[in-house]
Short mmCIF file of N, CA and C in Angstrom, two decimals:
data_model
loop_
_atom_site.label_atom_id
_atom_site.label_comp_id
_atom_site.label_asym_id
_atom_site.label_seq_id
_atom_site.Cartn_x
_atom_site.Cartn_y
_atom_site.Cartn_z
N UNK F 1 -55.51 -33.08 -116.23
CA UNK F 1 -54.22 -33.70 -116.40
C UNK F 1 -54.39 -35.22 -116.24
N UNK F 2 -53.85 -36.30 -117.42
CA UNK F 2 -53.99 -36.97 -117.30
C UNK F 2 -52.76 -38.19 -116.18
N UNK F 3 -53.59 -39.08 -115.74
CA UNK F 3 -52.24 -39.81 -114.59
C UNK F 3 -51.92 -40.89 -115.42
N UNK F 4 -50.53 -41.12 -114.36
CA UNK F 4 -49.88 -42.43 -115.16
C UNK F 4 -50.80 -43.43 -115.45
N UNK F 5 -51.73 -43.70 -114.40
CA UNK F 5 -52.17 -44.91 -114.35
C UNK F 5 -53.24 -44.96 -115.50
N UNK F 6 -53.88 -43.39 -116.36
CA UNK F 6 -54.53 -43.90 -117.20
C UNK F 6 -53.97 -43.31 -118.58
N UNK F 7 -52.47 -43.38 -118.33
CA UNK F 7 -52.28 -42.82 -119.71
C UNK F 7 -51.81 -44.49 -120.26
N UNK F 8 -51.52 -45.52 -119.27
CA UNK F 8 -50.97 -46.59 -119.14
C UNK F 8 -51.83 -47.42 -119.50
N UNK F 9 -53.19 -47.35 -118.75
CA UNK F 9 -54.41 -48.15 -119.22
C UNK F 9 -54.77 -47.25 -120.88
N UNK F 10 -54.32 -46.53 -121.18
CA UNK F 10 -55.10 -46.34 -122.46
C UNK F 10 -53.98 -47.00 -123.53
N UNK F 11 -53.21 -46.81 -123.38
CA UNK F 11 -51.54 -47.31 -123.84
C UNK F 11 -52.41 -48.86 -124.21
N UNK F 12 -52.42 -49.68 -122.80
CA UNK F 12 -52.76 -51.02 -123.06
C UNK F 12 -54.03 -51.38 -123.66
N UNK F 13 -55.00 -50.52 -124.12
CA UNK F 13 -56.00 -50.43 -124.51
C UNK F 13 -56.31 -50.44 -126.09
N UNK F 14 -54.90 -49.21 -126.49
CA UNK F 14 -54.27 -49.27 -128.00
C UNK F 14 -53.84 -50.20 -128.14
N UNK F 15 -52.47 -51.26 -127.50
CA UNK F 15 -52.14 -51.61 -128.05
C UNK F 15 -53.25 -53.09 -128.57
N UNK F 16 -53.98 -53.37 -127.33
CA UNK F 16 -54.97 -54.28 -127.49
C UNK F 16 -55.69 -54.24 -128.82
N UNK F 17 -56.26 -52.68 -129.43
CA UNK F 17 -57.02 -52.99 -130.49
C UNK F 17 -56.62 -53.09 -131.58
N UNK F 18 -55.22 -52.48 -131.67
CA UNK F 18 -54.33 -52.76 -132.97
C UNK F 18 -54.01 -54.46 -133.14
N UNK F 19 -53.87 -55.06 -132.02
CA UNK F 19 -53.10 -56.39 -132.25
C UNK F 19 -54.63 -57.31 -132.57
N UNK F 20 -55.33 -56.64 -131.85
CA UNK F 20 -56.38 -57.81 -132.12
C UNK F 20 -57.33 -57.11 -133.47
N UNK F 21 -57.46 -56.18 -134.07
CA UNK F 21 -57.87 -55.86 -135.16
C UNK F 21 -56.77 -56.08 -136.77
N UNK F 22 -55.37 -56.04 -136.20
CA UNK F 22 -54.57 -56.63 -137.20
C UNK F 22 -54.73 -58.53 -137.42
N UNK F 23 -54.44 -58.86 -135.97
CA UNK F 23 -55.11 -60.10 -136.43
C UNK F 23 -55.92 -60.64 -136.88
N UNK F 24 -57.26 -60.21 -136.43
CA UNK F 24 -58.34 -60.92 -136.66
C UNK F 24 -58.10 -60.70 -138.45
N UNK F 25 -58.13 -59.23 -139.43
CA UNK F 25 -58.00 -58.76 -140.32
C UNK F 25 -57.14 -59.81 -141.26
N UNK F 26 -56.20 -59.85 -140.94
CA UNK F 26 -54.62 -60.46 -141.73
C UNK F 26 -55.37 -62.41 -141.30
N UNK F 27 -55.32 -62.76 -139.89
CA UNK F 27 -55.72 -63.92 -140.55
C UNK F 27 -57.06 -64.42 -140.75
N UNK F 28 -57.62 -63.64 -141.05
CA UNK F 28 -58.89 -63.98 -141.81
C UNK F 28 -58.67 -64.13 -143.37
N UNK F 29 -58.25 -63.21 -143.96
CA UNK F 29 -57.86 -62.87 -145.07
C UNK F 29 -56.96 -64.15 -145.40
N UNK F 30 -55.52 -64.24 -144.68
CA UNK F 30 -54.91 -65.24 -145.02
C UNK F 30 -55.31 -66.46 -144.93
N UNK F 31 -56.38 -66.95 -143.76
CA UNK F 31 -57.08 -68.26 -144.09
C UNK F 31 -58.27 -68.58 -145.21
N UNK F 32 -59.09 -67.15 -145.41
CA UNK F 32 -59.43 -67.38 -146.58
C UNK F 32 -58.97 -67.89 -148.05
N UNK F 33 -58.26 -67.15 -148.32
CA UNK F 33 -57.33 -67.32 -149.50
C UNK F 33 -56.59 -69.04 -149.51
N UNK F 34 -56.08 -69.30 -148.18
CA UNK F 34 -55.71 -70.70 -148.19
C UNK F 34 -56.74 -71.74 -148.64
N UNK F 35 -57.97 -71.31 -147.73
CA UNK F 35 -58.98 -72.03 -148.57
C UNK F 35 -59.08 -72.32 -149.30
N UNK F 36 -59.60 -71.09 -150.12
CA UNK F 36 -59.77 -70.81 -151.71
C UNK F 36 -58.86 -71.47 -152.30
N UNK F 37 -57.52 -71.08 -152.34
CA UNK F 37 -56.32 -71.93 -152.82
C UNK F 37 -56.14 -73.56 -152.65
N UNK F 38 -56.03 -73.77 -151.31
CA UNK F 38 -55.64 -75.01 -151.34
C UNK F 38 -56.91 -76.14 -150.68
N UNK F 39 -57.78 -75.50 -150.59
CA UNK F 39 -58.88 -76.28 -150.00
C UNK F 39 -59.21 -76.48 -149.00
N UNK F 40 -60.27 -77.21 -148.63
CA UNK F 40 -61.18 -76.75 -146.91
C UNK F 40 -60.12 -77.90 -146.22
N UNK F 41 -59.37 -78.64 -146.50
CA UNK F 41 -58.35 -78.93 -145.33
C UNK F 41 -57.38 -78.46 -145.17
N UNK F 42 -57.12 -77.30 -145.55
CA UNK F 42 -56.07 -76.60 -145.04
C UNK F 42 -55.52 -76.35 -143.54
N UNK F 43 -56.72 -76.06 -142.66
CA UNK F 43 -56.86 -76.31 -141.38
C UNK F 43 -56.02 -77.75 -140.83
N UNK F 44 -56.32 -78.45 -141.56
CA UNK F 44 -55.63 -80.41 -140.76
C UNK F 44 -54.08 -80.25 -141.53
N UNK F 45 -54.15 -79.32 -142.42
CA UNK F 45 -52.29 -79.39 -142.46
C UNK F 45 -51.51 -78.58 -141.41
N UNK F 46 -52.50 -77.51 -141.12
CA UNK F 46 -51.76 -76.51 -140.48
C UNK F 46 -51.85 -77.04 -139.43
N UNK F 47 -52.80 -77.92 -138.81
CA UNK F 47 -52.15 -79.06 -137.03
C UNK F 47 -51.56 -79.86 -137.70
N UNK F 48 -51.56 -80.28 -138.71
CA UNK F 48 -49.81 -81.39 -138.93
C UNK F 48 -48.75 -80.96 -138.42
N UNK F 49 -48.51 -79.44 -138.27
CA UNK F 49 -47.68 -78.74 -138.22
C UNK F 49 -47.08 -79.07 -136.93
N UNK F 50 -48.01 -79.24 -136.28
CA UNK F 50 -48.00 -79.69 -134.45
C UNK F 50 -47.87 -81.30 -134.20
N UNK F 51 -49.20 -81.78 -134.77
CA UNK F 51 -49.75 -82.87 -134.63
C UNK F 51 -48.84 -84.02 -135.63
N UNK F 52 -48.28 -83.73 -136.75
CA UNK F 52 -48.06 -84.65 -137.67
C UNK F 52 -48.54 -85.08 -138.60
N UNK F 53 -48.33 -85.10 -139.55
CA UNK F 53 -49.67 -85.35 -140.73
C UNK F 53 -50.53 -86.94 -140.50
N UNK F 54 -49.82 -87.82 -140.08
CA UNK F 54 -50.55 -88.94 -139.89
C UNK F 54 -51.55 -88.84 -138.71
N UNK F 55 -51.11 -88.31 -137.46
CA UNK F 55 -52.24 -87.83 -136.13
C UNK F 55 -53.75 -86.80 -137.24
N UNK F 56 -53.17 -85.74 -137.38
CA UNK F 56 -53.46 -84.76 -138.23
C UNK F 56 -55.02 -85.04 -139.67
N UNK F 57 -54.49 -86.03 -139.92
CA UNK F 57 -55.26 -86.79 -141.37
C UNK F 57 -56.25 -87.72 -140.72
N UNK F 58 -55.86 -87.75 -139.34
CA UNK F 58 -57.25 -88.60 -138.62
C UNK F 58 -58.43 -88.19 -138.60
N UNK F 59 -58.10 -86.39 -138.91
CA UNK F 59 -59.39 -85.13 -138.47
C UNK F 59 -60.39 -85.36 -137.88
N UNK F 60 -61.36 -84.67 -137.82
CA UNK F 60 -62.45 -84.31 -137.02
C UNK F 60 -62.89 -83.05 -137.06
N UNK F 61 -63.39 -82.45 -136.71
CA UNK F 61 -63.79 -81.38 -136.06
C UNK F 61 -62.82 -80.54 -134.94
N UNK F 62 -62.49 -81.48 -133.87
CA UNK F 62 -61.23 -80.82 -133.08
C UNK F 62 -59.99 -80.27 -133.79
N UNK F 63 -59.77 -81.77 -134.55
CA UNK F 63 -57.92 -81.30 -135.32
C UNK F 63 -58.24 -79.99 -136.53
N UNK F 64 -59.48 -80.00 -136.63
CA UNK F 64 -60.13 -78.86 -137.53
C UNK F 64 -59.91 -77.96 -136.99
N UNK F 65 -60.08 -77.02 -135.56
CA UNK F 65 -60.57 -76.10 -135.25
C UNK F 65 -59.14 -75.98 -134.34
N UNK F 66 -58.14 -76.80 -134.07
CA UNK F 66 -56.84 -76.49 -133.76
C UNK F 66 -56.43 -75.67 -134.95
N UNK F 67 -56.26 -76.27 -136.14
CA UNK F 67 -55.49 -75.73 -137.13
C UNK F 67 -56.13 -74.28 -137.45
N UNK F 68 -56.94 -74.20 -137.38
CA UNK F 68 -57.54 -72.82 -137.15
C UNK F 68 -57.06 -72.12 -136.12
N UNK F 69 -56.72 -72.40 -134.85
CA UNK F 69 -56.77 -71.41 -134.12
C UNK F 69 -55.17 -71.27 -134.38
N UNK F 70 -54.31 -72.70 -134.51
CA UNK F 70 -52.88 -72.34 -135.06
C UNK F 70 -52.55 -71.19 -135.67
N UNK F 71 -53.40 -71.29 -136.62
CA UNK F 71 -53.53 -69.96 -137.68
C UNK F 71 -53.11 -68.91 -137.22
N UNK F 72 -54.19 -68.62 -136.24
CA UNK F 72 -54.75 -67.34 -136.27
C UNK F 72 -53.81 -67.04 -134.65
N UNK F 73 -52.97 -67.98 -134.24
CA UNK F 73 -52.09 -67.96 -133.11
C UNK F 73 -50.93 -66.90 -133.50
N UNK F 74 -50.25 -67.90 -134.88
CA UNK F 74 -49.40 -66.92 -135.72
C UNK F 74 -49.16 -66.24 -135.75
N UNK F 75 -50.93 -65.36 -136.34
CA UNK F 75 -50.61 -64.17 -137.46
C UNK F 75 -51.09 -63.03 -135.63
N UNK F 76 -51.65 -63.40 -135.19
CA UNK F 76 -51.21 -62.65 -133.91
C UNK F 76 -50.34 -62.14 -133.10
N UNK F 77 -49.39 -63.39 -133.44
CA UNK F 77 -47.86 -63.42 -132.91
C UNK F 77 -47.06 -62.24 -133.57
N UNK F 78 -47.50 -62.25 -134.90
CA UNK F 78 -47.05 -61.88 -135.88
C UNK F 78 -47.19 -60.02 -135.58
N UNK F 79 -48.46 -59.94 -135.42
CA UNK F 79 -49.45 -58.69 -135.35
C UNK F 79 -48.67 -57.86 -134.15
N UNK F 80 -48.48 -58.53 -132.72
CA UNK F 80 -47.50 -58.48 -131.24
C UNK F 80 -46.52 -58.04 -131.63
N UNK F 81 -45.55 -58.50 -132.74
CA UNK F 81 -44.12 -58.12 -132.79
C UNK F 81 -44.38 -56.96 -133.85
N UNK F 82 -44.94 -57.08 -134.68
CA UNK F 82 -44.77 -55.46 -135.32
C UNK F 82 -45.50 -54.37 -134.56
N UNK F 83 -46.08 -54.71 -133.98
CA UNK F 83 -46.80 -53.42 -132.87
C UNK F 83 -45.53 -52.91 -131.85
N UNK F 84 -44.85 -54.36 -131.10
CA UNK F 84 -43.96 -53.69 -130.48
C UNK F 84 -42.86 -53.31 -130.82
N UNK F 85 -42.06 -53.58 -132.16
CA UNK F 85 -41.46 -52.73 -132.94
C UNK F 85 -41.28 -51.89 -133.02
N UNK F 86 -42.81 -51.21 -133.29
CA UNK F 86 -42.95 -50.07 -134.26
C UNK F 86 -42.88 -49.16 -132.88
N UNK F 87 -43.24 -49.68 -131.47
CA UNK F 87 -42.69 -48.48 -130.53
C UNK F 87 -41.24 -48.12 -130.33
N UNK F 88 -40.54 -48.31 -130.81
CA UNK F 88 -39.22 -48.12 -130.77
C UNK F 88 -38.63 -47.21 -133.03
N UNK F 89 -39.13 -48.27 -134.04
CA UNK F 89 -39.09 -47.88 -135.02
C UNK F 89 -40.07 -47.08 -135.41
N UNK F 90 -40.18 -45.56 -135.21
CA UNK F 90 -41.31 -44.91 -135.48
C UNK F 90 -41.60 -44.88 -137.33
N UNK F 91 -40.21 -45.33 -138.23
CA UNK F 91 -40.68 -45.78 -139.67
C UNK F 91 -41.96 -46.35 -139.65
N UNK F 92 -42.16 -47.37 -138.89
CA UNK F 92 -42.56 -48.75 -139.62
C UNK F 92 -44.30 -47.77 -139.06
N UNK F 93 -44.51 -46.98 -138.73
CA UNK F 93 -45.73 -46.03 -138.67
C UNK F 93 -46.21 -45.37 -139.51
N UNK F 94 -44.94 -45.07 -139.70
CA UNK F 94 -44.90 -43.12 -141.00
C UNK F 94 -44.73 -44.15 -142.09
N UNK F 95 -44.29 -44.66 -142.54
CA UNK F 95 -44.54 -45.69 -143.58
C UNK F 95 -44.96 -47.08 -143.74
N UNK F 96 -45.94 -47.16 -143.21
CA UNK F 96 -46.71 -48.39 -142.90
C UNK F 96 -46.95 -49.48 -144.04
N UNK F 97 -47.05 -48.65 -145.40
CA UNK F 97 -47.42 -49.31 -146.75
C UNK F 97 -46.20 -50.09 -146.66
N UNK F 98 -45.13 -49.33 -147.33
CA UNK F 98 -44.15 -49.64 -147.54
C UNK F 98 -43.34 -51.14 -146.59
N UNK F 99 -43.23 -50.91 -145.21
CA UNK F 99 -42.95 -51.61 -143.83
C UNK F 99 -44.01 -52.86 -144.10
N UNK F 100 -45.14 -52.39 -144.57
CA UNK F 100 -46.02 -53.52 -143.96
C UNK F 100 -45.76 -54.66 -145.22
N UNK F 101 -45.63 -54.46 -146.68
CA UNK F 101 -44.75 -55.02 -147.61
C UNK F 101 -43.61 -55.61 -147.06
N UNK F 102 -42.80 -55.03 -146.83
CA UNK F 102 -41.74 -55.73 -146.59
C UNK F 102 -41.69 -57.16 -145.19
N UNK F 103 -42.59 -56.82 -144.20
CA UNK F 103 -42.91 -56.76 -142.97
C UNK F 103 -43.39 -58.84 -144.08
N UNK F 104 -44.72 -58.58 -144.80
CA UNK F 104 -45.17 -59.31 -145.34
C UNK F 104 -44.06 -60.59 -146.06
N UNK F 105 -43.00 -60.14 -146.97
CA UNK F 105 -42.01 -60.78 -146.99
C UNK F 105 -41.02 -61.31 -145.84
N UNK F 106 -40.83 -60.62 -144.58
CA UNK F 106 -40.17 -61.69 -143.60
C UNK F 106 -41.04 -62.56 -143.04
N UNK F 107 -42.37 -62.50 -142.85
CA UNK F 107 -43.34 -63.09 -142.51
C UNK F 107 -42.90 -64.58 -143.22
N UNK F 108 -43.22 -64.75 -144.82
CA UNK F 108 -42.66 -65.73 -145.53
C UNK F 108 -41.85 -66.29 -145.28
N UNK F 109 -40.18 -65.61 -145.27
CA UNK F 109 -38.78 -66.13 -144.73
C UNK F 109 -39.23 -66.90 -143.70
N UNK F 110 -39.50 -65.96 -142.99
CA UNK F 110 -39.88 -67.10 -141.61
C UNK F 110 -40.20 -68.29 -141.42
N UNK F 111 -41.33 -68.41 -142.12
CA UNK F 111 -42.58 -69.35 -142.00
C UNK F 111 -41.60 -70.61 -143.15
N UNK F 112 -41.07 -70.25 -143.95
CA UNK F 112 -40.61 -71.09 -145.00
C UNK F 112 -39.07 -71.64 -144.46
N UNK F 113 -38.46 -71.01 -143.15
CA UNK F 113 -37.24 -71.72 -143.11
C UNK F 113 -37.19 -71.87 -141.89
N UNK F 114 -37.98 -70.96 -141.09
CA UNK F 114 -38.22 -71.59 -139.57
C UNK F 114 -39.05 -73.21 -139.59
N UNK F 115 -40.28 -71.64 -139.35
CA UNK F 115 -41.43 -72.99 -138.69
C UNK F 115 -41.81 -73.98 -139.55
N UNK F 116 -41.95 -74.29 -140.90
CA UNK F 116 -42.00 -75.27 -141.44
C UNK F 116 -40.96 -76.32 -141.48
N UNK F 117 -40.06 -75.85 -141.26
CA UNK F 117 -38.70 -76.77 -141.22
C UNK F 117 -38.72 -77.20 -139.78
N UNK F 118 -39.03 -76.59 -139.02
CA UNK F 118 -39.27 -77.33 -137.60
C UNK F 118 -40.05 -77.48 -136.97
N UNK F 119 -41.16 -77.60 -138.03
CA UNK F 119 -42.54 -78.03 -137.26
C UNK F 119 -42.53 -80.03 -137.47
N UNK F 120 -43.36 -80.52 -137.32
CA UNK F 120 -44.06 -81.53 -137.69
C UNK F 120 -43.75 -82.69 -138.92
N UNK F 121 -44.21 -81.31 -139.66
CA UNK F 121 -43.91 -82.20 -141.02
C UNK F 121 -42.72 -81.48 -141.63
N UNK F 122 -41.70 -81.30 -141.16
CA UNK F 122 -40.39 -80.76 -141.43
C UNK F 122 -40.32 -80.72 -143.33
N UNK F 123 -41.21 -79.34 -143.47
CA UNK F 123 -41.34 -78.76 -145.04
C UNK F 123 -39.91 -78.27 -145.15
N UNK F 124 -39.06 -78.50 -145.97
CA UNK F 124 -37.61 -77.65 -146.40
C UNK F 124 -38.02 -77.51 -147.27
N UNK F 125 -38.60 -77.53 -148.46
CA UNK F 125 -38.26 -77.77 -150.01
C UNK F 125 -37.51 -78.69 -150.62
N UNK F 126 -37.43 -78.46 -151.91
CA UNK F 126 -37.19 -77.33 -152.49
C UNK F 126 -38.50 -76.73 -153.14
N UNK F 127 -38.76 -75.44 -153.16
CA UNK F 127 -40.06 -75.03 -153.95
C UNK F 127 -40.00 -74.77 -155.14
N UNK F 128 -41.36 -74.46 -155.90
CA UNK F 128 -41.23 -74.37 -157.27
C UNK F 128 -41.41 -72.45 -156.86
N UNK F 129 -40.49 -72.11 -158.02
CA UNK F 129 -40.94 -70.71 -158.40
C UNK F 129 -42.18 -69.91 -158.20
N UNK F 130 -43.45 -70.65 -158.46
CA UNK F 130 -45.00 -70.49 -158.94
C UNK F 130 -45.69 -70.58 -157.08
N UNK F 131 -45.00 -71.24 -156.28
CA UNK F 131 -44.95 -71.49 -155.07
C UNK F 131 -44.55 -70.40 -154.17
N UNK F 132 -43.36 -69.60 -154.61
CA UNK F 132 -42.89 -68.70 -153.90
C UNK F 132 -43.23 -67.69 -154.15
N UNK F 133 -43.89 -66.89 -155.32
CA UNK F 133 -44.26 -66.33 -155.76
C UNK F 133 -45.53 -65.65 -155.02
N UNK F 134 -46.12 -66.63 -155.33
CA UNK F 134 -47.16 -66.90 -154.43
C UNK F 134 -47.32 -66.74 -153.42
N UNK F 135 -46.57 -67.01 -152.55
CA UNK F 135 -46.49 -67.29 -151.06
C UNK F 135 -46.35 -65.56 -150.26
N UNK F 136 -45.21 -65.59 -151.09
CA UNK F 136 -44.91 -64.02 -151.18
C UNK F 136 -45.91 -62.76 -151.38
N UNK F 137 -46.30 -62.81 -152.51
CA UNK F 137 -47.41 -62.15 -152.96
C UNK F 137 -48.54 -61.91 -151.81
N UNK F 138 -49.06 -63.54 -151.90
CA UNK F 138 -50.01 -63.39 -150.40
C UNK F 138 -49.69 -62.82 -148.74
N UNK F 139 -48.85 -63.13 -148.35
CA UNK F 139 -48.37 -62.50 -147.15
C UNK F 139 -48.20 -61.07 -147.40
N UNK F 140 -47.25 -60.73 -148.29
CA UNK F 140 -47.10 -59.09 -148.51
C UNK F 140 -48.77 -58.65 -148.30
N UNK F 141 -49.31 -58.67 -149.44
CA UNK F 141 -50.91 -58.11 -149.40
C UNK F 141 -52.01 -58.59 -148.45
N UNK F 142 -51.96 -59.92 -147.73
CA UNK F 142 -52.84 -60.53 -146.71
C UNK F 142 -52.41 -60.41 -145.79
N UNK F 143 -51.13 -60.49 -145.19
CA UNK F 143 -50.78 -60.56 -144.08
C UNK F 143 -50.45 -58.64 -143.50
N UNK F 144 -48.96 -58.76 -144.39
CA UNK F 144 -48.73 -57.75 -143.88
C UNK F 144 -48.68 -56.64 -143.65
N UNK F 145 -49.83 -56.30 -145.31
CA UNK F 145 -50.47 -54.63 -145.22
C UNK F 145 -51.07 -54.88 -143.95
N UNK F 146 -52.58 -55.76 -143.70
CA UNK F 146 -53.26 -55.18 -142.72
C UNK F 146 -53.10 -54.65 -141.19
N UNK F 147 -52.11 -55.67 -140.92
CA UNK F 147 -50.95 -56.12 -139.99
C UNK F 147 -50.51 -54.28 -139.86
N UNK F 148 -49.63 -54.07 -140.64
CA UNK F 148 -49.23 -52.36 -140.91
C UNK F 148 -50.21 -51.47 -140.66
N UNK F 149 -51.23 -51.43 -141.09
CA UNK F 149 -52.48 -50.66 -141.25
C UNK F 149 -52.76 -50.47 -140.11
N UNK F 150 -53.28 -52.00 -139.42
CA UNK F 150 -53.93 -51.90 -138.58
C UNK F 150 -53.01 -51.27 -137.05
N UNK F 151 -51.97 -51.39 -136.95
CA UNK F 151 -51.14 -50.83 -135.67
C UNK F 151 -50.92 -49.16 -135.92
N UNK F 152 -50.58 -48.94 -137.71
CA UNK F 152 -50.48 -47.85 -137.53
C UNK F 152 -51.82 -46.70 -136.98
N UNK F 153 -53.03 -47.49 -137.46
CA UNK F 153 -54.28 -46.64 -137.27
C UNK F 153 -54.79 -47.00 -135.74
N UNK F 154 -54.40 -47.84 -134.85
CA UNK F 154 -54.95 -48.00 -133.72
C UNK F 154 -54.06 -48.43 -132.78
N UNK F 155 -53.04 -48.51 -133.12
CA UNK F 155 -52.43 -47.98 -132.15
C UNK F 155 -51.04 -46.83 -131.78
N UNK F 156 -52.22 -45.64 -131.23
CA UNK F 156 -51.49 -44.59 -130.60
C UNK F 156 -50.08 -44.59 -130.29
N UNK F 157 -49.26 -43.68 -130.34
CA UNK F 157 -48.24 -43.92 -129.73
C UNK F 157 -48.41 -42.72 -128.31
#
């Protein structure tokens, strides 16, 4: 018979490998692709975000490896709230594809009317079509399948 204390430690054990295997997964993927897309300073925009683009454009190596970990702060953050969600929404489990799509599109909302609008370099828009599209596209399939995937397959309920 198992005791509280290690049905609790295994609990925290799941939820550990889901959040940190969705993350690592989703923003890897999503910083790749930024790369690819927008180029190896993508990193010094994403500490503009913090820093300001003029601090930011000073770069280095440090303001490099902030914007990286910014990143990957995020999509963790990101990874945390659909894990603890999904203990309460047992959907967003049993349909993970589906959830993790959609999951992928608020990700966007977010990022496009929150935190860019109140980060740093206060991004509002307006965007082009080809932009949102985009944006969209990538999060749904980079972010928030794996994101889905990964909580539904590791972490237990």
């Amino acid at each position: 018979m198992a005791t509280a204390y290690s049905r609790k430690t295994s609990e925290i054990r799941s939820a550990g490998l889901a959040i940190a295997t969705a993350g690592l997964i989703a923003g890897t993927l999503d910083l790749a692709e930024t790369l690819i897309v927008f180029g190896a300073k993508s990193p010094l925009v994403i500490a503009a975000g913090l820093l300001g683009m003029q601090n930011a454009s000073r770069g280095g190596a440090p303001i490099y490896i902030l914007g990286a970990l910014l990143h990957y702060l995020i999509v963790f953050s990101a990874a945390a709230i659909y894990f603890a969600v999904s203990r309460r929404l047992h959907f967003l489990l049993e349909h993970w594809l589906i959830c993790g799509l959609f999951f992928g599109v608020a990700i966007d909302v977010v990022m496009r009317m929150i935190v860019l609008p109140l980060s740093a370099m206060h991004a509002r828009g307006p965007y082009q079509y080809h932009e949102l599209a985009h944006g969209l596209a990538a999060h749904m399939i980079l972010v928030g399948l794996p994101i889905a995937f990964s909580v539904q397959r590791f972490g237990s309920r």
